[in-house]
mmCIF file of C-alpha atoms and ligand atoms in Angstrom:
data_model
loop_
_atom_site.group_PDB
_atom_site.id
_atom_site.type_symbol
_atom_site.label_atom_id
_atom_site.label_comp_id
_atom_site.label_asym_id
_atom_site.label_seq_id
_atom_site.Cartn_x
_atom_site.Cartn_y
_atom_site.Cartn_z
ATOM 1 C CA MET A 1 -35.054 24.545 1.057
ATOM 2 C CA LYS A 2 -32.723 27.341 1.992
ATOM 3 C CA THR A 3 -28.985 26.966 2.681
ATOM 4 C CA LYS A 4 -29.433 26.691 6.466
ATOM 5 C CA GLU A 5 -32.014 23.903 6.053
ATOM 6 C CA ILE A 6 -29.765 22.001 3.648
ATOM 7 C CA PHE A 7 -26.869 22.336 6.071
ATOM 8 C CA GLN A 8 -28.988 21.181 9.024
ATOM 9 C CA LEU A 9 -30.187 18.212 6.982
ATOM 10 C CA ALA A 10 -26.540 17.198 6.434
ATOM 11 C CA ILE A 11 -25.814 17.480 10.169
ATOM 12 C CA ASN A 12 -28.920 15.447 11.065
ATOM 13 C CA LYS A 13 -28.055 12.702 8.580
ATOM 14 C CA GLY A 14 -24.501 12.646 9.986
ATOM 15 C CA ILE A 15 -25.826 12.207 13.525
ATOM 16 C CA GLU A 16 -28.167 9.386 12.417
ATOM 17 C CA ALA A 17 -25.190 7.503 10.944
ATOM 18 C CA ASP A 18 -22.721 8.322 13.757
ATOM 19 C CA PHE A 19 -20.880 5.418 15.460
ATOM 20 C CA ARG A 20 -21.594 7.126 18.805
ATOM 21 C CA GLU A 21 -25.342 7.010 18.095
ATOM 22 C CA LYS A 22 -27.610 9.943 18.864
ATOM 23 C CA GLU A 23 -27.085 9.630 22.636
ATOM 24 C CA GLY A 24 -23.299 9.686 22.265
ATOM 25 C CA VAL A 25 -23.412 12.796 20.063
ATOM 26 C CA GLU A 26 -25.731 14.506 22.566
ATOM 27 C CA ARG A 27 -23.299 13.694 25.394
ATOM 28 C CA PHE A 28 -20.455 15.189 23.295
ATOM 29 C CA LEU A 29 -22.423 18.451 22.811
ATOM 30 C CA LYS A 30 -23.555 18.534 26.463
ATOM 31 C CA ARG A 31 -19.923 18.369 27.577
ATOM 32 C CA LYS A 32 -19.099 21.346 25.312
ATOM 33 C CA ARG A 33 -21.961 23.342 26.844
ATOM 34 C CA GLU A 34 -20.753 22.531 30.357
ATOM 35 C CA LYS A 35 -17.226 23.645 29.474
ATOM 36 C CA TYR A 36 -18.594 26.846 27.906
ATOM 37 C CA GLU A 37 -20.565 27.710 31.054
ATOM 38 C CA LYS A 38 -17.364 27.561 33.107
ATOM 39 C CA LEU A 39 -15.510 30.050 30.868
ATOM 40 C CA SER A 40 -14.818 33.633 31.887
ATOM 41 C CA GLU A 41 -16.648 36.440 30.013
ATOM 42 C CA LYS A 42 -13.475 37.186 28.042
ATOM 43 C CA GLU A 43 -13.069 33.526 27.052
ATOM 44 C CA LYS A 44 -16.764 33.332 26.074
ATOM 45 C CA GLU A 45 -16.240 36.203 23.615
ATOM 46 C CA GLU A 46 -13.565 34.165 21.810
ATOM 47 C CA PHE A 47 -15.647 30.981 21.870
ATOM 48 C CA ASP A 48 -17.117 29.558 18.656
ATOM 49 C CA LEU A 49 -20.805 29.374 19.641
ATOM 50 C CA GLU A 50 -21.609 27.089 16.717
ATOM 51 C CA SER A 51 -19.715 24.326 18.507
ATOM 52 C CA LEU A 52 -22.563 24.130 21.063
ATOM 53 C CA GLU A 53 -24.995 22.940 18.371
ATOM 54 C CA ASN A 54 -22.878 21.474 15.578
ATOM 55 C CA PRO A 55 -21.017 18.251 16.486
ATOM 56 C CA TYR A 56 -19.053 18.397 13.208
ATOM 57 C CA LEU A 57 -17.051 21.601 13.201
ATOM 58 C CA ASP A 58 -15.253 20.609 9.990
ATOM 59 C CA SER A 59 -18.588 21.217 8.239
ATOM 60 C CA ARG A 60 -19.898 24.764 7.911
ATOM 61 C CA ILE A 61 -21.957 27.301 6.103
ATOM 62 C CA LEU A 62 -19.136 29.483 4.794
ATOM 63 C CA HIS A 63 -21.065 32.179 2.965
ATOM 64 C CA ILE A 64 -24.676 33.012 2.207
ATOM 65 C CA ALA A 65 -24.812 35.449 -0.701
ATOM 66 C CA GLU A 66 -28.616 35.504 -0.908
ATOM 67 C CA ASP A 67 -30.938 33.684 1.485
ATOM 68 C CA LYS A 68 -33.215 32.147 -1.123
ATOM 69 C CA GLU A 69 -34.804 28.827 -2.105
ATOM 70 C CA ILE A 70 -32.093 26.524 -3.438
ATOM 71 C CA LYS A 71 -32.983 24.861 -6.726
ATOM 72 C CA LYS A 72 -29.614 24.158 -8.331
ATOM 73 C CA VAL A 73 -26.361 23.188 -6.589
ATOM 74 C CA LEU A 74 -22.813 22.650 -7.807
ATOM 75 C CA VAL A 75 -21.237 19.894 -5.702
ATOM 76 C CA GLY A 76 -17.587 18.838 -5.600
ATOM 77 C CA ILE A 77 -15.105 16.993 -3.435
ATOM 78 C CA ASP A 78 -12.587 19.873 -3.364
ATOM 79 C CA ILE A 79 -13.889 23.346 -4.039
ATOM 80 C CA GLU A 80 -11.239 25.890 -4.900
ATOM 81 C CA PRO A 81 -11.489 29.315 -6.582
ATOM 82 C CA ALA A 82 -11.611 27.547 -9.983
ATOM 83 C CA GLU A 83 -14.899 25.842 -9.066
ATOM 84 C CA ILE A 84 -16.377 29.145 -7.851
ATOM 85 C CA LEU A 85 -15.527 30.637 -11.258
ATOM 86 C CA LEU A 86 -17.031 27.539 -12.860
ATOM 87 C CA ALA A 87 -20.311 28.160 -10.983
ATOM 88 C CA LYS A 88 -20.314 31.735 -12.225
ATOM 89 C CA GLU A 89 -19.676 30.529 -15.780
ATOM 90 C CA ILE A 90 -22.488 27.920 -15.632
ATOM 91 C CA GLY A 91 -24.882 30.484 -14.154
ATOM 92 C CA GLY A 92 -27.998 29.901 -12.044
ATOM 93 C CA ILE A 93 -26.099 28.082 -9.279
ATOM 94 C CA ASP A 94 -27.832 28.873 -5.965
ATOM 95 C CA LEU A 95 -25.292 27.134 -3.722
ATOM 96 C CA ILE A 96 -21.949 25.341 -3.939
ATOM 97 C CA ILE A 97 -21.498 22.318 -1.680
ATOM 98 C CA ALA A 98 -17.951 21.119 -1.019
ATOM 99 C CA HIS A 99 -16.982 17.893 0.711
ATOM 100 C CA HIS A 100 -13.525 18.684 2.066
ATOM 101 C CA PRO A 101 -13.363 21.363 4.746
ATOM 102 C CA LEU A 102 -12.810 25.011 3.874
ATOM 103 C CA GLY A 103 -12.368 28.201 5.866
ATOM 104 C CA LYS A 104 -13.111 27.793 9.554
ATOM 105 C CA GLY A 105 -14.264 24.236 8.875
ATOM 106 C CA LEU A 106 -10.696 23.434 7.866
ATOM 107 C CA ALA A 107 -9.257 25.252 10.878
ATOM 108 C CA HIS A 108 -11.525 23.130 13.113
ATOM 109 C CA LEU A 109 -10.870 19.768 11.425
ATOM 110 C CA PRO A 110 -9.009 18.402 14.503
ATOM 111 C CA ASP A 111 -12.197 18.852 16.556
ATOM 112 C CA VAL A 112 -13.924 15.903 14.809
ATOM 113 C CA MET A 113 -10.971 13.559 15.344
ATOM 114 C CA ASP A 114 -12.211 12.645 18.826
ATOM 115 C CA LEU A 115 -14.826 10.590 17.014
ATOM 116 C CA GLN A 116 -12.053 8.151 16.065
ATOM 117 C CA CYS A 117 -11.587 7.239 19.737
ATOM 118 C CA ASP A 118 -15.209 6.111 19.920
ATOM 119 C CA VAL A 119 -14.962 4.247 16.607
ATOM 120 C CA LEU A 120 -11.843 2.415 17.832
ATOM 121 C CA ASN A 121 -13.564 1.676 21.127
ATOM 122 C CA TYR A 122 -16.579 0.314 19.206
ATOM 123 C CA TYR A 123 -14.194 -2.244 17.658
ATOM 124 C CA GLY A 124 -12.652 -3.211 20.981
ATOM 125 C CA VAL A 125 -9.666 -0.882 21.495
ATOM 126 C CA PRO A 126 -9.750 0.301 25.142
ATOM 127 C CA ILE A 127 -10.907 3.925 25.232
ATOM 128 C CA ASN A 128 -7.939 5.031 27.381
ATOM 129 C CA ILE A 129 -5.476 3.723 24.768
ATOM 130 C CA ALA A 130 -7.437 5.275 21.880
ATOM 131 C CA GLU A 131 -7.659 8.636 23.653
ATOM 132 C CA GLY A 132 -4.006 8.591 24.715
ATOM 133 C CA LEU A 133 -2.690 7.909 21.212
ATOM 134 C CA MET A 134 -5.157 10.185 19.427
ATOM 135 C CA LYS A 135 -4.408 13.165 21.682
ATOM 136 C CA GLU A 136 -0.871 13.370 20.325
ATOM 137 C CA ARG A 137 -2.034 12.923 16.714
ATOM 138 C CA ILE A 138 -4.834 15.527 17.013
ATOM 139 C CA SER A 139 -2.384 18.195 18.167
ATOM 140 C CA GLU A 140 -0.027 17.257 15.314
ATOM 141 C CA VAL A 141 -2.868 17.716 12.767
ATOM 142 C CA ALA A 142 -3.863 21.031 14.386
ATOM 143 C CA ARG A 143 -0.304 22.368 14.068
ATOM 144 C CA GLY A 144 -0.127 21.224 10.458
ATOM 145 C CA LEU A 145 -3.340 23.053 9.525
ATOM 146 C CA ASN A 146 -2.312 26.235 11.245
ATOM 147 C CA ALA A 147 -0.176 27.476 8.354
ATOM 148 C CA ILE A 148 -2.839 27.017 5.655
ATOM 149 C CA ASN A 149 -4.547 29.848 3.744
ATOM 150 C CA HIS A 150 -7.952 28.843 5.109
ATOM 151 C CA GLN A 151 -10.095 31.590 3.559
ATOM 152 C CA ARG A 152 -8.866 31.654 -0.051
ATOM 153 C CA THR A 153 -11.872 29.869 -1.563
ATOM 154 C CA VAL A 154 -14.334 31.492 0.846
ATOM 155 C CA ASP A 155 -13.043 34.930 -0.164
ATOM 156 C CA THR A 156 -13.582 34.082 -3.834
ATOM 157 C CA ALA A 157 -17.174 33.014 -3.096
ATOM 158 C CA LYS A 158 -17.788 36.277 -1.234
ATOM 159 C CA ILE A 159 -16.354 38.435 -4.034
ATOM 160 C CA LEU A 160 -18.363 36.630 -6.711
ATOM 161 C CA GLY A 161 -21.543 36.537 -4.588
ATOM 162 C CA ILE A 162 -21.951 32.760 -4.462
ATOM 163 C CA SER A 163 -23.246 30.838 -1.443
ATOM 164 C CA LEU A 164 -20.918 28.147 -0.141
ATOM 165 C CA MET A 165 -21.095 25.354 2.443
ATOM 166 C CA ASN A 166 -19.308 22.068 3.072
ATOM 167 C CA SER A 167 -20.235 18.734 4.577
ATOM 168 C CA HIS A 168 -17.280 16.546 5.566
ATOM 169 C CA THR A 169 -17.716 14.310 8.614
ATOM 170 C CA PRO A 170 -21.528 14.019 8.266
ATOM 171 C CA CYS A 171 -20.986 12.492 4.809
ATOM 172 C CA ASN A 172 -18.047 10.354 5.917
ATOM 173 C CA ASN A 173 -20.311 9.002 8.682
ATOM 174 C CA LEU A 174 -22.843 8.050 5.995
ATOM 175 C CA ALA A 175 -20.153 6.228 3.972
ATOM 176 C CA ALA A 176 -18.870 4.423 7.094
ATOM 177 C CA LYS A 177 -22.392 3.356 8.102
ATOM 178 C CA PHE A 178 -23.112 2.150 4.555
ATOM 179 C CA LEU A 179 -19.960 -0.012 4.566
ATOM 180 C CA LYS A 180 -20.509 -1.202 8.149
ATOM 181 C CA ASP A 181 -24.050 -2.390 7.329
ATOM 182 C CA LEU A 182 -22.891 -4.057 4.113
ATOM 183 C CA ILE A 183 -20.063 -5.933 5.890
ATOM 184 C CA LYS A 184 -22.488 -7.052 8.581
ATOM 185 C CA LYS A 185 -24.970 -8.317 5.987
ATOM 186 C CA GLU A 186 -22.311 -10.150 3.951
ATOM 187 C CA LYS A 187 -20.098 -11.302 6.814
ATOM 188 C CA ASP A 188 -20.611 -15.052 6.169
ATOM 189 C CA ASN A 189 -19.305 -14.617 2.610
ATOM 190 C CA LEU A 190 -16.295 -12.515 3.590
ATOM 191 C CA ILE A 191 -13.723 -15.188 4.366
ATOM 192 C CA ARG A 192 -10.694 -13.937 2.424
ATOM 193 C CA LEU A 193 -9.488 -10.511 1.347
ATOM 194 C CA GLU A 194 -10.408 -11.292 -2.258
ATOM 195 C CA ASN A 195 -14.053 -11.736 -1.155
ATOM 196 C CA LEU A 196 -13.981 -8.340 0.531
ATOM 197 C CA LEU A 197 -12.336 -6.723 -2.478
ATOM 198 C CA ASN A 198 -14.943 -8.217 -4.821
ATOM 199 C CA LEU A 199 -17.754 -6.966 -2.585
ATOM 200 C CA LEU A 200 -16.366 -3.419 -2.640
ATOM 201 C CA LYS A 201 -15.973 -3.569 -6.411
ATOM 202 C CA GLU A 202 -19.737 -4.084 -6.701
ATOM 203 C CA ILE A 203 -20.430 -0.652 -5.169
ATOM 204 C CA PRO A 204 -21.158 1.726 -8.098
ATOM 205 C CA GLU A 205 -18.824 4.528 -6.922
ATOM 206 C CA TYR A 206 -15.901 2.070 -6.682
ATOM 207 C CA LYS A 207 -16.862 0.408 -9.961
ATOM 208 C CA GLU A 208 -16.660 3.836 -11.613
ATOM 209 C CA ALA A 209 -13.304 4.598 -9.927
ATOM 210 C CA MET A 210 -11.922 1.315 -11.284
ATOM 211 C CA LYS A 211 -12.347 2.705 -14.811
ATOM 212 C CA ILE A 212 -9.671 5.306 -14.104
ATOM 213 C CA GLY A 213 -7.441 2.948 -12.109
ATOM 214 C CA ALA A 214 -8.533 4.236 -8.696
ATOM 215 C CA GLY A 215 -10.627 1.255 -7.583
ATOM 216 C CA PRO A 216 -10.347 -0.720 -4.317
ATOM 217 C CA LYS A 217 -6.935 -2.282 -3.667
ATOM 218 C CA ILE A 218 -5.228 -4.430 -1.063
ATOM 219 C CA PHE A 219 -2.421 -2.330 0.428
ATOM 220 C CA VAL A 220 -1.401 -4.787 3.135
ATOM 221 C CA GLY A 221 -2.072 -8.528 2.828
ATOM 222 C CA GLU A 222 -2.646 -11.022 0.029
ATOM 223 C CA PRO A 223 -5.943 -11.895 -1.716
ATOM 224 C CA GLU A 224 -5.959 -15.386 -0.183
ATOM 225 C CA ARG A 225 -5.338 -14.157 3.381
ATOM 226 C CA LYS A 226 -8.286 -14.434 5.761
ATOM 227 C CA CYS A 227 -10.068 -11.224 6.760
ATOM 228 C CA GLY A 228 -10.710 -12.015 10.420
ATOM 229 C CA LYS A 229 -12.650 -9.221 12.096
ATOM 230 C CA ILE A 230 -13.242 -6.374 9.628
ATOM 231 C CA ALA A 231 -13.232 -2.834 11.021
ATOM 232 C CA ILE A 232 -14.282 0.444 9.386
ATOM 233 C CA THR A 233 -11.908 2.560 11.442
ATOM 234 C CA GLU A 234 -10.523 4.766 8.683
ATOM 235 C CA ILE A 235 -13.504 6.167 6.832
ATOM 236 C CA THR A 236 -14.709 8.826 9.250
ATOM 237 C CA GLY A 237 -13.167 11.025 11.962
ATOM 238 C CA GLY A 238 -11.397 13.826 10.115
ATOM 239 C CA THR A 239 -8.141 12.428 8.811
ATOM 240 C CA GLU A 240 -5.637 9.624 9.477
ATOM 241 C CA GLY A 241 -5.262 8.623 13.117
ATOM 242 C CA SER A 242 -2.125 7.612 14.992
ATOM 243 C CA PRO A 243 0.199 5.054 13.361
ATOM 244 C CA LYS A 244 0.780 3.589 16.829
ATOM 245 C CA LEU A 245 -2.817 2.364 16.892
ATOM 246 C CA TYR A 246 -2.353 -0.618 14.552
ATOM 247 C CA GLU A 247 -0.631 -2.710 17.193
ATOM 248 C CA LYS A 248 -3.453 -1.903 19.618
ATOM 249 C CA MET A 249 -6.065 -2.761 16.976
ATOM 250 C CA ALA A 250 -4.392 -6.147 16.431
ATOM 251 C CA THR A 251 -4.487 -6.799 20.179
ATOM 252 C CA ALA A 252 -8.184 -5.847 20.148
ATOM 253 C CA GLY A 253 -8.782 -8.653 17.622
ATOM 254 C CA ILE A 254 -9.092 -6.631 14.404
ATOM 255 C CA GLY A 255 -7.856 -8.555 11.357
ATOM 256 C CA THR A 256 -8.649 -6.232 8.455
ATOM 257 C CA ILE A 257 -9.227 -2.520 8.103
ATOM 258 C CA ILE A 258 -11.121 -0.814 5.320
ATOM 259 C CA GLY A 259 -9.792 2.694 4.719
ATOM 260 C CA MET A 260 -10.099 5.505 2.190
ATOM 261 C CA HIS A 261 -6.363 6.099 1.877
ATOM 262 C CA ILE A 262 -3.196 5.341 3.856
ATOM 263 C CA SER A 263 0.209 6.999 4.210
ATOM 264 C CA GLU A 264 3.446 5.010 3.931
ATOM 265 C CA GLU A 265 4.142 5.380 7.650
ATOM 266 C CA HIS A 266 0.724 3.976 8.548
ATOM 267 C CA LYS A 267 1.070 1.163 6.013
ATOM 268 C CA LYS A 268 4.380 0.063 7.555
ATOM 269 C CA GLU A 269 2.863 0.009 11.041
ATOM 270 C CA ALA A 270 -0.137 -2.013 9.810
ATOM 271 C CA GLU A 271 2.272 -4.495 8.193
ATOM 272 C CA ALA A 272 4.283 -4.807 11.404
ATOM 273 C CA ALA A 273 1.066 -5.492 13.313
ATOM 274 C CA ASN A 274 -0.089 -8.070 10.707
ATOM 275 C CA ILE A 275 -3.263 -6.103 10.041
ATOM 276 C CA ASN A 276 -4.615 -6.382 6.515
ATOM 277 C CA VAL A 277 -5.503 -3.078 4.880
ATOM 278 C CA VAL A 278 -7.991 -2.755 2.042
ATOM 279 C CA ILE A 279 -8.092 0.730 0.562
ATOM 280 C CA ALA A 280 -11.481 1.386 -0.952
ATOM 281 C CA GLY A 281 -10.369 4.630 -2.615
ATOM 282 C CA HIS A 282 -10.348 8.226 -1.454
ATOM 283 C CA ILE A 283 -12.466 10.307 -3.823
ATOM 284 C CA SER A 284 -14.788 7.375 -4.544
ATOM 285 C CA SER A 285 -15.422 6.867 -0.797
ATOM 286 C CA ASP A 286 -15.948 10.611 -0.375
ATOM 287 C CA SER A 287 -18.405 10.419 -3.295
ATOM 288 C CA LEU A 288 -20.286 7.522 -1.674
ATOM 289 C CA GLY A 289 -20.887 9.551 1.488
ATOM 290 C CA MET A 290 -21.808 12.695 -0.424
ATOM 291 C CA ASN A 291 -24.235 10.744 -2.638
ATOM 292 C CA LEU A 292 -26.138 9.365 0.352
ATOM 293 C CA PHE A 293 -26.721 12.980 1.448
ATOM 294 C CA LEU A 294 -27.310 14.354 -2.059
ATOM 295 C CA ASP A 295 -30.086 11.798 -2.593
ATOM 296 C CA GLU A 296 -31.982 13.668 0.131
ATOM 297 C CA LEU A 297 -31.652 16.878 -1.907
ATOM 298 C CA GLU A 298 -32.657 15.140 -5.116
ATOM 299 C CA LYS A 299 -35.791 13.859 -3.349
ATOM 300 C CA ARG A 300 -36.595 17.520 -2.679
ATOM 301 C CA ASP A 301 -36.261 18.379 -6.381
ATOM 302 C CA ILE A 302 -32.906 20.129 -6.110
ATOM 303 C CA GLU A 303 -30.812 19.836 -9.275
ATOM 304 C CA ILE A 304 -27.280 18.556 -8.637
ATOM 305 C CA ILE A 305 -24.334 19.331 -10.886
ATOM 306 C CA PRO A 306 -21.307 17.214 -9.895
ATOM 307 C CA CYS A 307 -17.768 18.578 -10.316
ATOM 308 C CA SER A 308 -14.257 18.270 -8.854
ATOM 309 C CA GLY A 309 -14.054 14.479 -8.757
ATOM 310 C CA LEU A 310 -17.523 13.769 -7.378
ATOM 311 C CA ILE A 311 -18.827 10.503 -8.848
ATOM 312 C CA ARG A 312 -22.544 11.177 -8.643
ATOM 313 C CA ILE A 313 -24.625 8.012 -8.238
ATOM 314 C CA SER A 314 -28.285 8.359 -7.293
ATOM 315 C CA ARG A 315 -29.882 5.631 -5.174
ATOM 316 C CA ILE A 316 -33.383 7.001 -5.589
ATOM 317 C CA SER A 317 -35.514 4.476 -7.408
HETATM 318 FE FE1 FE2 B 1 -11.594 12.976 1.730
#
């Protein structure tokens, strides 16, 4: 497989696991094409054409140094110039795969946040409320990312002649789908938060994170509290949503949320809304999603070297 095929595989896996399902993703892309057609010639020149095909603009091919068969990849959660130097030092690395967005993927992170509206709607929050509250939050995230030095790592990869791509939301979709299916399968046994916590602790990535003190934890609620309806609203969709959503989630009948991480402001709002929050863990959840994609590469005989926090667990038997 070459870099473009690996990247397309990540996108396809992300679509398969998407809360919106294939039809919903196609509608999202169709709407972008319709908007593009209406642009003036000048506006079309400025338009990012990749957005007509790729529903996850936080995930990109950032540099192809040599368009060759990929046999060995260095994969990490955060790739910075240090990891590019590491690849050079190891030698024989055909491609680096990052999880967190880099370069123009990072600049376009807010674009994937619309997905959260559909996830919230899936769990019963009216779409108008989800869209209204997310609109404000998406523009806040966009302003925050504006000041970042987006290209630093990409520039290092270019100078050292190393191919680089990242897969963020496609992999987070895989992690969310994995957890959603597990919760559905085990729902009769998930009465109290302690049951949910114990279930998460059985997942190898979280079990490994527990060894360094970063395992699943209850951030809001008590072990003996009942879970109620469990929602996976904070695993995929770019980054944290609006703190004003917790009250709306409670009204929609959600009792417990499983998230990767939570800020203090969001935690306080969840508490005020009496929503339980179980934090599975950030890097371990990122690893879970990456692993489900990396298994596809392993099946194709690509050697994977994990770095930068990635807890590599293979599910290929
Ligand atoms: Fe992450």
